[in-house]
Amino acid sequence: MKRIIMRLVLPLVAAIGFIAVAAACGGGGDDKKTGDSSGSGVQEVTVKMTDLVTFQPAEVRVEAGRPVRLTVDNSESAAVHDLTVAEMPVMDVLSSGAAGGMGHAGMDVGAEYDLHIALDGGGVGALEFTPTQSGEYVFICTVPGHEQAGMTGKLIVV
Ligand SMILES: [Cu+2]
């Protein structure tokens, strides 16, 4: 008799456990979906700058008309790098962590570009902006020689 009960109870316990895990995973998935696809949420993207003189990834895709928070991560570099978009229709531009970088700090340099953030080696900063027009926009590092060495990327606004 006892054996029969165990035979019934064990699969039941296993089934309840499975349902609980499935529900938890499903819930997480739903949260993420809401964050990514909602019309008003901030689009979070990260670009890493490396001492191999590259941006990773070299291609970033965002939607027009929605705010973007572009985290620029120079934490694994020893050198100064910057991320610069010379021309791109944007509004509501903000940047943080942009101080530093010889000859880079200050608005005089930044004013030449629509988007610009320079970071010392080890630094992490962010650019916040809302792209207003779809298209493909090139970003580069303006440190002498870096663009020529391949430090370029593409910001695709859809
Ligand atoms: Cu660079």
Coordinates of N, CA and C in Angstrom, one line a residue, residues 11-153:
P11 N 5.6 11.4 -8.7 CA 5.4 12.1 -10.0 C 4.6 13.5 -9.8
L12 N 3.7 13.4 -8.8 CA 2.9 14.6 -8.5 C 3.8 15.8 -8.0
V13 N 4.7 15.4 -7.1 CA 5.7 16.4 -6.6 C 6.5 16.9 -7.8
A14 N 7.0 16.0 -8.6 CA 7.8 16.4 -9.7 C 7.1 17.3 -10.6
A15 N 5.8 17.0 -10.9 CA 5.0 17.8 -11.8 C 4.8 19.2 -11.2
I16 N 4.5 19.3 -9.9 CA 4.3 20.6 -9.3 C 5.6 21.5 -9.4
G17 N 6.7 20.8 -9.1 CA 8.0 21.5 -9.2 C 8.2 22.0 -10.7
F18 N 7.9 21.2 -11.6 CA 8.1 21.6 -13.0 C 7.2 22.8 -13.4
I19 N 6.0 22.8 -12.9 CA 5.0 23.9 -13.2 C 5.5 25.2 -12.6
A20 N 6.1 25.1 -11.3 CA 6.6 26.2 -10.6 C 7.7 26.9 -11.4
V21 N 8.6 26.0 -11.9 CA 9.8 26.5 -12.6 C 9.3 27.1 -13.9
A22 N 8.4 26.4 -14.6 CA 7.9 26.9 -15.9 C 7.3 28.3 -15.7
A23 N 6.5 28.4 -14.6 CA 5.8 29.7 -14.4 C 6.8 30.8 -14.1
A24 N 7.8 30.5 -13.4 CA 8.8 31.5 -13.0 C 9.5 32.0 -14.3
C25 N 9.9 31.0 -15.2 CA 10.6 31.4 -16.4 C 9.7 32.2 -17.3
G26 N 8.4 31.7 -17.4 CA 7.5 32.4 -18.2 C 7.3 33.9 -17.8
G27 N 7.2 34.1 -16.5 CA 7.1 35.4 -16.0 C 8.2 36.3 -16.3
G28 N 9.4 35.8 -16.2 CA 10.6 36.6 -16.5 C 10.6 37.0 -18.0
G29 N 10.2 36.0 -18.8 CA 10.2 36.3 -20.3 C 9.2 37.4 -20.6
D30 N 8.1 37.3 -19.9 CA 7.1 38.4 -20.2 C 7.6 39.8 -19.8
D31 N 8.3 39.9 -18.7 CA 8.8 41.1 -18.3 C 9.7 41.7 -19.3
K32 N 10.6 40.9 -19.8 CA 11.6 41.3 -20.8 C 10.9 41.8 -22.1
K33 N 9.9 41.0 -22.5 CA 9.2 41.4 -23.7 C 8.5 42.7 -23.6
T34 N 8.0 43.0 -22.4 CA 7.3 44.3 -22.2 C 8.3 45.4 -22.3
G35 N 9.5 45.2 -21.7 CA 10.5 46.2 -21.7 C 11.0 46.5 -23.1
D36 N 11.2 45.5 -23.9 CA 11.7 45.7 -25.2 C 10.8 46.3 -26.2
S37 N 9.5 45.9 -26.1 CA 8.6 46.2 -27.2 C 7.6 47.3 -26.9
S38 N 7.7 47.8 -25.6 CA 6.8 48.9 -25.3 C 7.2 50.2 -26.1
G39 N 6.2 51.0 -26.4 CA 6.4 52.1 -27.3 C 7.2 53.3 -26.6
S40 N 7.2 53.3 -25.2 CA 7.8 54.4 -24.6 C 9.1 54.1 -23.8
G41 N 9.4 52.8 -23.7 CA 10.6 52.4 -22.9 C 11.9 52.9 -23.5
V42 N 12.9 53.1 -22.6 CA 14.2 53.4 -23.0 C 14.9 52.2 -23.6
Q43 N 15.5 52.4 -24.8 CA 16.3 51.3 -25.4 C 17.7 51.3 -24.9
E44 N 18.1 50.2 -24.2 CA 19.4 50.1 -23.6 C 20.3 49.4 -24.6
V45 N 21.4 50.0 -24.9 CA 22.4 49.4 -25.7 C 23.8 49.7 -25.2
T46 N 24.7 48.8 -25.4 CA 26.1 49.0 -24.8 C 27.1 48.8 -26.0
V47 N 28.1 49.7 -26.0 CA 29.2 49.5 -27.0 C 30.5 49.6 -26.1
K48 N 31.3 48.6 -26.4 CA 32.6 48.5 -25.7 C 33.7 49.1 -26.6
M49 N 34.6 49.8 -26.0 CA 35.8 50.3 -26.7 C 37.0 49.5 -26.2
T50 N 37.8 49.1 -27.1 CA 38.9 48.2 -26.7 C 40.3 48.7 -27.2
D51 N 41.3 48.2 -26.6 CA 42.7 48.6 -27.0 C 43.1 47.9 -28.2
L52 N 42.2 47.0 -28.8 CA 42.5 46.5 -30.1 C 42.0 47.5 -31.1
V53 N 41.6 48.7 -30.7 CA 41.1 49.8 -31.5 C 39.9 49.3 -32.3
T54 N 38.9 48.8 -31.5 CA 37.7 48.4 -32.1 C 36.5 48.8 -31.2
F55 N 35.3 48.9 -31.8 CA 34.1 49.0 -31.1 C 33.5 47.6 -31.1
Q56 N 32.9 47.2 -30.0 CA 32.2 45.9 -29.9 C 30.8 46.1 -29.2
P57 N 29.7 45.9 -29.9 CA 29.7 45.5 -31.3 C 29.9 46.7 -32.2
A58 N 30.2 46.5 -33.4 CA 30.5 47.5 -34.4 C 29.2 48.0 -35.1
E59 N 28.1 47.3 -34.7 CA 26.8 47.7 -35.3 C 25.7 47.7 -34.2
V60 N 25.0 48.8 -34.1 CA 24.0 48.9 -33.1 C 22.7 49.3 -33.8
R61 N 21.6 48.7 -33.4 CA 20.3 49.0 -34.0 C 19.3 49.5 -33.0
V62 N 18.7 50.7 -33.3 CA 17.7 51.2 -32.4 C 16.5 51.7 -33.2
E63 N 15.5 52.1 -32.5 CA 14.3 52.6 -33.2 C 14.2 54.1 -33.1
A64 N 13.8 54.7 -34.1 CA 13.6 56.2 -34.1 C 12.4 56.6 -33.2
G65 N 12.5 57.7 -32.6 CA 11.4 58.3 -31.9 C 11.3 57.8 -30.5
R66 N 12.2 56.9 -30.1 CA 12.2 56.4 -28.7 C 13.6 56.7 -28.1
P67 N 13.6 57.1 -26.8 CA 14.9 57.4 -26.1 C 15.8 56.2 -26.1
V68 N 17.1 56.5 -26.3 CA 18.2 55.5 -26.3 C 19.1 55.8 -25.1
R69 N 19.5 54.8 -24.4 CA 20.6 55.0 -23.4 C 21.7 54.1 -23.9
L70 N 22.8 54.7 -24.5 CA 23.9 54.0 -25.0 C 25.0 54.1 -24.0
T71 N 25.3 52.9 -23.4 CA 26.4 52.8 -22.4 C 27.6 52.6 -23.2
V72 N 28.6 53.4 -22.9 CA 29.9 53.3 -23.6 C 30.9 52.9 -22.6
D73 N 31.5 51.7 -22.8 CA 32.3 51.0 -21.8 C 33.7 50.9 -22.3
N74 N 34.6 51.7 -21.6 CA 36.0 51.7 -21.9 C 36.8 51.1 -20.8
S75 N 36.1 50.2 -20.0 CA 36.7 49.7 -18.7 C 37.8 48.7 -19.0
E76 N 37.9 48.1 -20.2 CA 38.9 47.1 -20.4 C 40.1 47.7 -21.2
S77 N 40.1 49.0 -21.4 CA 41.1 49.7 -22.1 C 42.1 50.4 -21.2
A78 N 43.3 50.6 -21.6 CA 44.2 51.4 -20.9 C 44.2 52.9 -21.5
A79 N 43.8 53.0 -22.8 CA 43.9 54.2 -23.5 C 42.6 55.0 -23.5
V80 N 42.7 56.3 -23.8 CA 41.5 57.1 -24.1 C 40.9 56.7 -25.4
H81 N 39.6 56.6 -25.4 CA 38.8 56.4 -26.6 C 37.6 57.3 -26.6
D82 N 37.0 57.5 -27.7 CA 35.8 58.2 -27.7 C 34.8 57.6 -28.7
L83 N 33.6 57.9 -28.5 CA 32.6 57.5 -29.5 C 31.9 58.7 -30.0
T84 N 32.0 58.9 -31.3 CA 31.5 60.2 -31.9 C 30.7 59.9 -33.1
V85 N 29.5 60.5 -33.1 CA 28.6 60.5 -34.3 C 28.6 61.9 -34.8
A86 N 29.2 62.1 -36.0 CA 29.3 63.4 -36.5 C 28.0 64.0 -36.9
E87 N 27.2 63.2 -37.6 CA 25.9 63.7 -38.0 C 24.8 62.7 -37.8
M88 N 23.8 63.1 -37.0 CA 22.6 62.2 -36.9 C 21.5 63.1 -36.3
P89 N 20.4 63.1 -36.9 CA 19.3 63.9 -36.3 C 18.9 63.3 -34.9
V90 N 19.1 64.1 -33.9 CA 18.7 63.6 -32.5 C 18.1 64.8 -31.8
M91 N 17.4 64.4 -30.7 CA 16.9 65.4 -29.7 C 17.2 64.8 -28.3
D92 N 17.0 65.7 -27.3 CA 17.1 65.3 -25.9 C 18.5 64.6 -25.6
V93 N 19.6 65.2 -26.1 CA 20.9 64.6 -25.9 C 21.4 64.9 -24.5
L94 N 21.9 63.9 -23.8 CA 22.5 64.0 -22.5 C 23.7 63.1 -22.5
S95 N 24.8 63.4 -21.8 CA 25.8 62.5 -21.6 C 26.4 62.5 -20.2
S96 N 26.9 61.4 -19.8 CA 27.4 61.4 -18.4 C 28.7 60.6 -18.4
G97 N 29.6 61.0 -17.6 CA 30.9 60.3 -17.5 C 31.8 60.7 -18.7
A98 N 31.5 61.8 -19.3 CA 32.3 62.2 -20.5 C 33.5 63.0 -20.2
A99 N 33.7 63.4 -18.9 CA 34.9 64.2 -18.6 C 36.2 63.3 -18.8
G100 N 37.3 64.0 -19.1 CA 38.6 63.4 -19.2 C 38.9 63.1 -20.6
G101 N 40.1 62.7 -20.9 CA 40.6 62.6 -22.2 C 41.3 63.9 -22.6
M102 N 42.6 63.9 -22.7 CA 43.3 65.1 -23.0 C 42.7 65.7 -24.3
G103 N 42.4 66.9 -24.2 CA 41.9 67.6 -25.4 C 40.4 67.2 -25.8
H104 N 39.9 66.4 -25.0 CA 38.5 65.9 -25.3 C 37.5 66.6 -24.4
A105 N 37.9 66.9 -23.2 CA 36.9 67.4 -22.2 C 36.4 68.7 -22.7
G106 N 35.2 69.0 -22.3 CA 34.6 70.3 -22.6 C 33.7 70.3 -23.8
M107 N 32.9 71.3 -23.8 CA 31.9 71.4 -24.9 C 32.4 71.8 -26.2
D108 N 33.6 72.4 -26.2 CA 34.1 73.0 -27.5 C 34.3 71.9 -28.5
V109 N 34.8 70.7 -28.0 CA 35.0 69.6 -29.0 C 33.7 69.0 -29.3
G110 N 32.9 68.7 -28.2 CA 31.6 68.1 -28.4 C 30.7 68.8 -29.3
A111 N 30.8 70.1 -29.4 CA 29.9 70.9 -30.1 C 30.0 70.7 -31.6
E112 N 31.2 70.1 -32.1 CA 31.3 69.9 -33.5 C 30.5 68.7 -33.9
Y113 N 30.1 67.9 -33.0 CA 29.4 66.6 -33.3 C 28.0 66.6 -32.7
D114 N 27.2 65.8 -33.3 CA 25.9 65.6 -32.8 C 25.9 64.7 -31.5
L115 N 26.8 63.7 -31.5 CA 27.0 62.9 -30.3 C 28.4 62.7 -30.1
H116 N 28.9 62.8 -28.8 CA 30.3 62.6 -28.5 C 30.5 62.3 -27.1
I117 N 31.3 61.3 -26.8 CA 31.6 61.0 -25.4 C 33.1 60.4 -25.4
A118 N 33.9 61.0 -24.6 CA 35.3 60.6 -24.5 C 35.5 60.0 -23.1
L119 N 36.2 58.9 -23.1 CA 36.4 58.2 -21.8 C 37.9 57.8 -21.6
D120 N 38.5 58.1 -20.5 CA 39.8 57.6 -20.1 C 39.7 56.1 -20.0
G121 N 40.9 55.5 -20.1 CA 41.0 54.0 -19.9 C 40.4 53.7 -18.5
G122 N 39.5 52.7 -18.5 CA 38.9 52.3 -17.3 C 37.5 52.9 -17.1
G123 N 37.2 53.9 -17.9 CA 36.0 54.7 -17.7 C 34.7 54.1 -18.4
V124 N 33.6 54.3 -17.8 CA 32.3 53.9 -18.4 C 31.4 55.2 -18.3
G125 N 30.7 55.4 -19.4 CA 29.8 56.6 -19.4 C 28.6 56.2 -20.3
A126 N 27.8 57.2 -20.5 CA 26.6 56.9 -21.2 C 26.2 58.1 -22.0
L127 N 25.6 57.9 -23.2 CA 25.0 58.9 -24.0 C 23.5 58.6 -24.0
E128 N 22.7 59.7 -23.7 CA 21.2 59.5 -23.9 C 20.8 60.4 -24.9
F129 N 19.9 59.9 -25.8 CA 19.4 60.7 -26.9 C 18.2 60.0 -27.5
T130 N 17.5 60.8 -28.3 CA 16.4 60.2 -29.0 C 16.6 60.4 -30.5
P131 N 16.9 59.3 -31.3 CA 17.1 59.5 -32.7 C 15.7 59.9 -33.3
T132 N 15.8 60.8 -34.3 CA 14.5 61.3 -34.8 C 14.3 60.8 -36.3
Q133 N 15.3 60.3 -36.9 CA 15.1 59.9 -38.3 C 15.8 58.6 -38.6
S134 N 15.1 57.7 -39.3 CA 15.8 56.4 -39.6 C 16.9 56.6 -40.6
G135 N 17.8 55.7 -40.5 CA 19.0 55.8 -41.4 C 20.2 55.1 -40.8
E136 N 21.3 55.1 -41.5 CA 22.5 54.5 -41.0 C 23.5 55.6 -40.8
Y137 N 24.0 55.6 -39.5 CA 24.9 56.7 -39.1 C 26.2 56.1 -38.6
V138 N 27.3 56.6 -39.1 CA 28.6 56.1 -38.8 C 29.1 56.7 -37.5
F139 N 29.7 55.9 -36.6 CA 30.3 56.5 -35.4 C 31.8 56.0 -35.5
I140 N 32.6 56.9 -35.0 CA 34.1 56.7 -35.0 C 34.7 57.1 -33.6
C141 N 36.0 56.7 -33.5 CA 36.8 57.2 -32.4 C 37.7 58.3 -33.0
T142 N 37.6 59.5 -32.5 CA 38.4 60.6 -33.1 C 39.8 60.7 -32.6
V143 N 40.3 59.8 -31.7 CA 41.7 59.8 -31.3 C 42.5 59.6 -32.6
P144 N 43.5 60.4 -32.8 CA 44.3 60.3 -34.1 C 44.7 58.9 -34.4
G145 N 44.4 58.4 -35.6 CA 44.8 57.1 -36.0 C 43.8 56.0 -35.8
H146 N 42.9 56.2 -34.8 CA 42.0 55.1 -34.4 C 41.0 54.8 -35.5
E147 N 40.4 55.8 -36.1 CA 39.4 55.6 -37.1 C 40.1 54.8 -38.3
Q148 N 41.3 55.2 -38.7 CA 42.0 54.6 -39.8 C 42.4 53.1 -39.4
A149 N 42.6 52.9 -38.1 CA 42.9 51.5 -37.7 C 41.7 50.6 -37.5
G150 N 40.5 51.2 -37.8 CA 39.3 50.4 -37.8 C 38.3 50.7 -36.7
M151 N 38.6 51.7 -36.0 CA 37.7 52.0 -34.9 C 36.5 52.8 -35.4
T152 N 35.6 52.1 -36.1 CA 34.4 52.7 -36.6 C 33.2 51.7 -36.4
G153 N 32.0 52.3 -36.4 CA 30.9 51.4 -36.2 C 29.7 52.1 -36.9

